[in-house]
XYZ file of C-alpha atoms in Angstrom:
427
model
C 0.000 0.000 0.000
C 1.266 3.432 -0.964
C 0.865 6.547 1.148
C -0.314 9.898 -0.211
C 0.305 13.410 1.094
C -2.398 15.840 2.122
C -4.362 13.439 4.334
C -4.596 10.693 1.709
C -2.963 7.938 3.739
C -3.706 4.348 4.687
C -2.203 2.430 7.603
C -1.334 -1.159 6.734
C -0.657 -4.033 9.149
C 0.275 -7.496 7.870
C -1.053 -10.349 9.985
C 1.373 -13.251 10.057
C -1.049 -15.871 11.340
C -3.580 -15.740 8.490
C -1.741 -13.728 5.840
C -4.455 -11.063 5.856
C -3.612 -7.435 5.202
C -5.344 -4.818 7.366
C -5.869 -1.241 6.232
C -7.396 1.662 8.166
C -8.845 4.330 5.850
C -10.792 7.361 7.060
C -14.389 8.092 6.215
C -14.785 10.824 3.612
C -11.145 10.528 2.441
C -9.991 8.864 -0.753
C -8.826 5.291 -0.184
C -6.303 3.782 -2.634
C -4.818 0.299 -2.394
C -2.453 -1.022 -5.074
C -2.406 -4.745 -5.856
C 1.238 -5.173 -6.812
C 2.090 -8.010 -9.175
C 5.518 -8.445 -7.567
C 3.857 -9.260 -4.261
C 1.923 -12.171 -5.804
C 4.717 -13.499 -8.008
C 6.161 -15.388 -5.062
C 2.986 -17.454 -4.875
C 3.571 -18.909 -8.342
C 6.411 -21.239 -9.431
C 9.281 -19.602 -11.333
C 10.126 -20.119 -14.975
C 11.420 -23.626 -15.792
C 14.570 -22.241 -17.412
C 17.148 -20.728 -15.109
C 18.275 -17.192 -15.724
C 14.954 -15.998 -17.216
C 13.004 -13.233 -15.566
C 9.354 -14.112 -15.085
C 6.860 -11.648 -16.509
C 3.713 -13.731 -16.373
C 0.381 -12.025 -17.111
C -1.484 -11.773 -13.808
C -5.061 -10.588 -13.356
C -7.007 -10.012 -10.149
C -10.563 -10.641 -9.047
C -11.897 -8.793 -5.992
C -15.146 -9.352 -4.132
C -16.649 -8.908 -0.691
C -16.354 -12.105 1.312
C -19.523 -14.107 0.893
C -20.742 -11.935 -2.002
C -20.007 -11.941 -5.739
C -19.095 -8.242 -5.980
C -17.418 -5.451 -4.058
C -19.128 -2.860 -1.826
C -20.816 -0.001 -3.624
C -18.228 2.582 -2.619
C -15.211 0.505 -3.710
C -14.015 0.347 -7.330
C -11.302 -1.685 -9.021
C -9.295 -1.145 -12.206
C -6.488 -2.963 -13.997
C -5.615 -1.781 -17.481
C -3.539 -4.777 -18.703
C -2.466 -8.168 -17.246
C 1.082 -6.794 -17.030
C 0.117 -3.793 -14.870
C -0.841 -3.522 -11.206
C -4.444 -3.473 -10.083
C -5.871 -0.653 -7.996
C -8.706 -0.628 -5.450
C -10.023 2.871 -4.775
C -13.051 4.611 -3.388
C -14.369 6.905 -0.694
C -16.030 5.241 2.327
C -18.863 7.090 4.031
C -19.765 7.567 7.679
C -22.256 4.683 7.650
C -19.381 2.232 7.115
C -17.461 3.378 10.201
C -16.754 0.583 12.640
C -17.641 -2.199 10.215
C -14.816 -4.467 9.082
C -15.013 -5.040 5.344
C -13.158 -8.153 4.158
C -12.224 -8.150 0.468
C -11.118 -11.422 -1.115
C -8.332 -10.875 -3.653
C -7.719 -13.723 -6.089
C -4.694 -13.524 -8.396
C -4.720 -15.559 -11.647
C -1.533 -16.512 -13.459
C -2.570 -16.538 -17.107
C 0.460 -18.621 -18.138
C 0.249 -21.491 -15.637
C -3.457 -21.041 -14.728
C -2.590 -21.123 -11.029
C -4.310 -18.953 -8.445
C -3.394 -17.303 -5.160
C -5.817 -15.774 -2.674
C -5.348 -13.133 0.010
C -7.777 -11.201 2.169
C -7.796 -7.445 2.587
C -9.461 -6.275 5.799
C -10.670 -2.662 5.558
C -11.299 -1.030 8.936
C -12.949 2.337 8.322
C -12.050 4.969 10.901
C -14.040 8.046 11.883
C -12.516 11.498 11.442
C -13.346 14.837 13.016
C -12.803 16.674 9.758
C -15.522 14.780 7.930
C -17.162 16.218 6.028
C -15.205 19.275 4.912
C -17.691 22.106 4.228
C -16.307 23.332 0.881
C -15.960 20.806 -1.913
C -14.783 21.364 -5.485
C -14.847 18.824 -8.307
C -12.425 19.205 -11.237
C -12.573 17.478 -14.606
C -9.090 16.665 -15.935
C -9.109 15.831 -19.654
C -5.567 14.489 -20.143
C -5.583 11.762 -17.481
C -6.849 8.223 -17.026
C -8.072 7.101 -13.648
C -5.151 4.732 -12.998
C -2.695 7.514 -13.869
C -4.426 9.936 -11.535
C -4.396 7.415 -8.684
C -0.594 7.303 -8.657
C 0.737 8.946 -5.495
C 3.081 11.310 -7.331
C 0.461 12.562 -9.795
C -2.250 12.981 -7.144
C 0.216 14.759 -4.868
C 1.151 17.205 -7.642
C -2.502 17.982 -8.311
C -3.322 18.562 -4.646
C -0.269 20.819 -4.396
C -1.496 22.934 -7.333
C -4.984 23.157 -5.802
C -3.494 24.184 -2.457
C -1.523 27.020 -4.101
C -4.701 28.343 -5.694
C -7.092 27.761 -2.786
C -4.781 28.334 0.203
C -6.670 26.138 2.743
C -5.462 24.820 6.073
C -6.787 21.319 5.436
C -7.160 19.820 1.995
C -8.297 16.252 1.314
C -8.927 14.266 -1.815
C -12.478 12.989 -1.387
C -13.141 10.909 -4.484
C -11.891 10.098 -7.982
C -14.238 8.933 -10.741
C -13.528 7.962 -14.329
C -15.372 9.925 -17.000
C -16.652 6.615 -18.375
C -18.630 6.135 -15.151
C -20.299 9.501 -15.788
C -21.506 8.589 -19.277
C -18.377 9.566 -21.201
C -17.299 7.820 -24.386
C -14.241 5.673 -24.876
C -11.694 7.851 -26.717
C -10.267 6.885 -30.088
C -6.755 5.387 -29.995
C -5.219 8.391 -31.741
C -3.155 11.330 -30.574
C -2.774 9.754 -27.127
C -6.316 10.683 -26.102
C -7.370 9.993 -22.508
C -10.653 9.003 -20.928
C -10.739 11.915 -18.491
C -11.215 11.819 -14.729
C -13.251 13.724 -12.117
C -11.383 14.607 -8.927
C -13.269 15.928 -5.889
C -11.356 17.737 -3.166
C -12.524 19.310 0.074
C -11.203 22.206 2.147
C -12.076 24.108 5.304
C -12.003 27.632 3.834
C -14.286 29.271 1.256
C -13.422 29.106 -2.424
C -10.774 31.471 -3.695
C -11.469 34.257 -6.161
C -9.719 32.316 -8.912
C -12.115 29.398 -8.570
C -15.051 31.816 -8.508
C -14.052 33.313 -11.862
C -15.835 30.524 -13.719
C -19.161 31.779 -12.290
C -18.817 35.210 -13.898
C -21.363 36.047 -16.663
C -18.596 36.427 -19.234
C -17.199 32.951 -18.623
C -20.676 31.444 -18.441
C -21.390 32.917 -21.875
C -18.160 31.471 -23.245
C -19.043 28.065 -21.806
C -22.491 28.184 -23.419
C -20.783 28.846 -26.763
C -18.425 25.890 -26.178
C -15.463 28.229 -25.774
C -12.776 27.944 -23.133
C -13.288 30.410 -20.264
C -10.598 32.815 -19.157
C -9.243 31.714 -15.743
C -6.279 33.551 -14.246
C -4.951 30.554 -12.286
C -5.184 28.053 -15.143
C -1.450 28.421 -15.846
C -0.676 26.799 -12.482
C -2.358 23.579 -13.720
C -1.653 23.774 -17.447
C 1.855 22.379 -17.232
C 0.598 18.937 -16.164
C -3.201 18.978 -15.935
C -5.648 20.185 -18.587
C -8.761 21.196 -16.654
C -12.138 21.767 -18.264
C -13.227 24.798 -16.253
C -16.745 24.698 -17.684
C -17.332 21.416 -15.833
C -16.011 22.526 -12.433
C -18.454 22.120 -9.555
C -18.275 24.238 -6.387
C -20.469 23.067 -3.481
C -20.885 24.601 -0.047
C -22.540 21.895 2.025
C -23.534 24.440 4.680
C -25.981 25.953 2.163
C -27.304 22.661 0.867
C -30.793 21.907 2.150
C -30.851 18.337 3.462
C -33.514 16.033 2.124
C -34.893 13.476 4.510
C -36.390 10.368 2.972
C -38.757 8.416 5.143
C -38.412 4.717 4.536
C -40.964 2.146 5.507
C -40.186 -0.258 8.310
C -38.886 -3.438 6.668
C -40.309 -5.583 9.462
C -39.153 -9.027 10.485
C -39.607 -10.576 7.038
C -42.568 -12.817 8.017
C -45.828 -12.472 6.094
C -49.050 -12.016 8.110
C -51.488 -14.872 8.532
C -54.084 -15.067 5.749
C -55.611 -18.475 6.555
C -55.474 -21.586 4.470
C -55.033 -21.553 0.730
C -58.280 -22.075 -1.165
C -57.602 -23.341 -4.699
C -60.157 -22.825 -7.506
C -62.777 -25.492 -8.145
C -62.183 -28.258 -10.647
C -65.330 -27.517 -12.662
C -64.547 -24.446 -14.701
C -67.255 -22.518 -16.510
C -67.275 -22.924 -20.284
C -66.439 -19.865 -22.234
C -68.208 -18.806 -25.426
C -65.771 -17.777 -28.168
C -68.385 -16.934 -30.821
C -68.151 -13.199 -30.174
C -64.366 -13.362 -30.436
C -64.750 -15.247 -33.728
C -66.983 -12.536 -35.154
C -64.624 -9.799 -34.154
C -61.417 -11.439 -35.396
C -62.627 -13.196 -38.591
C -66.131 -12.247 -39.721
C -65.759 -8.477 -39.501
C -62.521 -8.289 -41.580
C -64.055 -10.692 -44.135
C -67.144 -8.496 -44.503
C -65.022 -5.387 -44.990
C -62.919 -7.178 -47.629
C -66.078 -8.316 -49.488
C -67.480 -4.772 -49.589
C -64.208 -3.463 -50.948
C -64.210 -6.226 -53.595
C -67.667 -5.230 -54.860
C -66.717 -1.554 -54.958
C -63.604 -2.347 -56.984
C -65.524 -4.636 -59.378
C -68.216 -2.022 -59.981
C -65.610 0.648 -60.637
C -63.663 -1.483 -63.127
C -66.546 -3.190 -64.980
C -69.587 -0.900 -64.775
C -67.931 2.477 -65.037
C -66.056 1.909 -68.322
C -66.763 4.278 -71.265
C -66.928 1.573 -73.969
C -66.083 1.689 -77.677
C -69.383 3.213 -78.752
C -69.091 6.133 -76.348
C -65.527 6.693 -77.462
C -66.553 6.724 -81.155
C -69.390 9.124 -80.451
C -66.993 11.590 -78.861
C -64.459 11.268 -81.726
C -64.845 13.531 -84.826
C -66.001 11.778 -88.027
C -63.073 13.016 -90.079
C -60.654 11.429 -87.595
C -62.521 8.097 -87.731
C -62.509 8.116 -91.540
C -58.811 8.942 -91.570
C -58.005 6.123 -89.163
C -60.210 3.649 -91.107
C -58.579 4.486 -94.426
C -55.093 4.054 -92.968
C -56.035 0.691 -91.497
C -57.654 -0.470 -94.778
C -54.610 0.544 -96.805
C -52.271 -1.280 -94.427
C -54.261 -4.499 -94.736
C -54.316 -4.208 -98.549
C -50.543 -3.724 -98.716
C -49.951 -6.746 -96.511
C -52.177 -8.959 -98.697
C -50.466 -7.744 -101.884
C -47.005 -8.400 -100.483
C -47.859 -12.051 -99.822
C -49.042 -12.667 -103.400
C -46.292 -10.939 -105.346
C -44.273 -13.044 -107.841
C -40.892 -11.365 -107.957
C -37.399 -12.625 -107.264
C -35.993 -12.734 -103.771
C -33.582 -9.971 -102.766
C -29.863 -10.525 -103.097
C -29.534 -10.928 -99.345
C -31.738 -14.065 -99.450
C -30.061 -15.879 -102.364
C -27.612 -18.798 -101.841
C -24.173 -17.802 -100.597
C -20.961 -19.352 -101.896
C -18.139 -19.893 -99.376
C -14.846 -19.219 -101.216
C -12.798 -21.240 -98.697
C -14.780 -24.494 -98.418
C -16.767 -24.283 -101.632
C -20.002 -24.922 -99.778
C -23.205 -23.329 -100.976
C -25.198 -21.984 -98.042
C -29.002 -22.281 -98.478
C -30.916 -19.056 -98.799
C -32.303 -17.356 -95.754
C -36.056 -16.990 -95.760
C -37.154 -13.438 -95.038
C -39.684 -14.594 -92.461
C -37.280 -16.385 -90.106
C -33.934 -14.631 -90.228
C -32.421 -12.183 -87.771
C -31.032 -8.912 -88.959
C -28.258 -9.053 -86.388
C -26.770 -12.253 -87.917
C -27.337 -11.355 -91.587
C -24.049 -10.874 -93.541
C -23.314 -7.451 -94.890
C -22.337 -8.708 -98.385
C -23.359 -11.937 -100.025
C -22.304 -13.603 -103.281
C -25.093 -15.000 -105.409
C -24.425 -18.126 -107.484
C -27.813 -18.826 -108.991
C -29.934 -16.106 -110.606
C -32.559 -18.333 -112.242
C -35.510 -16.539 -110.743
C -34.135 -13.051 -111.232
C -36.035 -10.876 -113.737
C -33.935 -9.150 -116.344
C -33.938 -5.424 -115.943
C -35.285 -3.850 -119.126
C -33.038 -1.490 -121.066
C -33.891 1.867 -122.398
C -34.314 2.198 -126.184
C -34.832 5.116 -128.537
C -38.354 6.262 -128.981
C -38.625 5.468 -132.724
C -37.326 1.952 -132.467
C -39.562 1.307 -129.508
C -42.603 2.461 -131.490
C -41.872 0.156 -134.459
C -41.315 -2.824 -132.264
C -44.516 -2.153 -130.387
C -46.436 -2.359 -133.607
C -45.092 -5.815 -134.543
C -45.196 -7.352 -131.080
C -47.624 -6.965 -128.237
C -45.181 -8.090 -125.533
C -41.821 -6.437 -124.996
C -39.359 -6.177 -122.157
C -38.147 -2.742 -123.145
C -39.267 0.541 -121.799
C -40.137 3.188 -124.309
C -38.737 6.563 -123.484
C -40.381 9.489 -125.209
C -38.662 12.739 -125.108
C -40.254 16.022 -125.845
């Protein structure tokens, strides 16, 4: 156990008969007990190889004897298995005179062996408890295990004493910002969790501590700006304090609240007579009304909606006759003539007796000599049609008539009724 200045001290007595460690903290004063790994290393066997220094990972489990957890005022923290564990907290006046036995179990994570010791906490009363003026600081650049170190806590109390100038100054409690709803910081830029440190003194707050209550600094805090505190430079070298979160409490001005609690009694229920179970013959229950509500009513609503939809879709249609009546006659005649002409062109195209286009004639492969059959125009795809094809058989092709002079064409037309030439008359 380490001792702290400024009334943060613990008296330790080691009992040889049972191996229990006794500590005597004071009520209302911060209690810190370090579980040193070196102390428990002797309980475990050394390394099998000689000359090697053992650095086994050791973790601790602490609980109140006979219970699975610790008392409400006592906290425990161990950052890594290769660091020491710390028990800390602030006992209150209601724990004075009661011996609190804490079971400490050390686990060797390499050999899976355990060692157990008991820590007997004897809380002592103090005349200074409680100190009337209490101030709570929020330090942003510290973790709780770093703040619990005797050197760091002593430096902070020394800085507070230079600013406050009290006769008695005690560290009352230390709380991690995570226990107050803070978030775990990102592992960048060496960010810390933050810690709340409450100290108490016997003199009123100094003018420097009162500066945060000025309207100007309150306005800056509401705008998330850092207030201007004259004594901040005395902390800035080692501790970054968030002055907007400082709390100054004068317990002499605090109105006490008395809560009346009911008498718990002796734990025995009053006499209510013998237990009377329900009869074996239970009354039958009619579920017809429940059936109507859960099944018939939704079915009726769905049927009504079905009829409304059917009437809207089938009985409210305009129809072809109404549409034709509202359409101008000239537009109907125009549409009818276009449709009639389209049908006539389709029927004429099926009965024509002309040669197939060049793209549908047989194709000759110059490499293999194979003649590819023609592609019918009704079942070919334009995407797979070749760009150029070579025709080998032009039996069905009609000879293109040639132009002839007008006089010769006239004489030939007189001797023959059929001709393949086209007579061109020029004026």
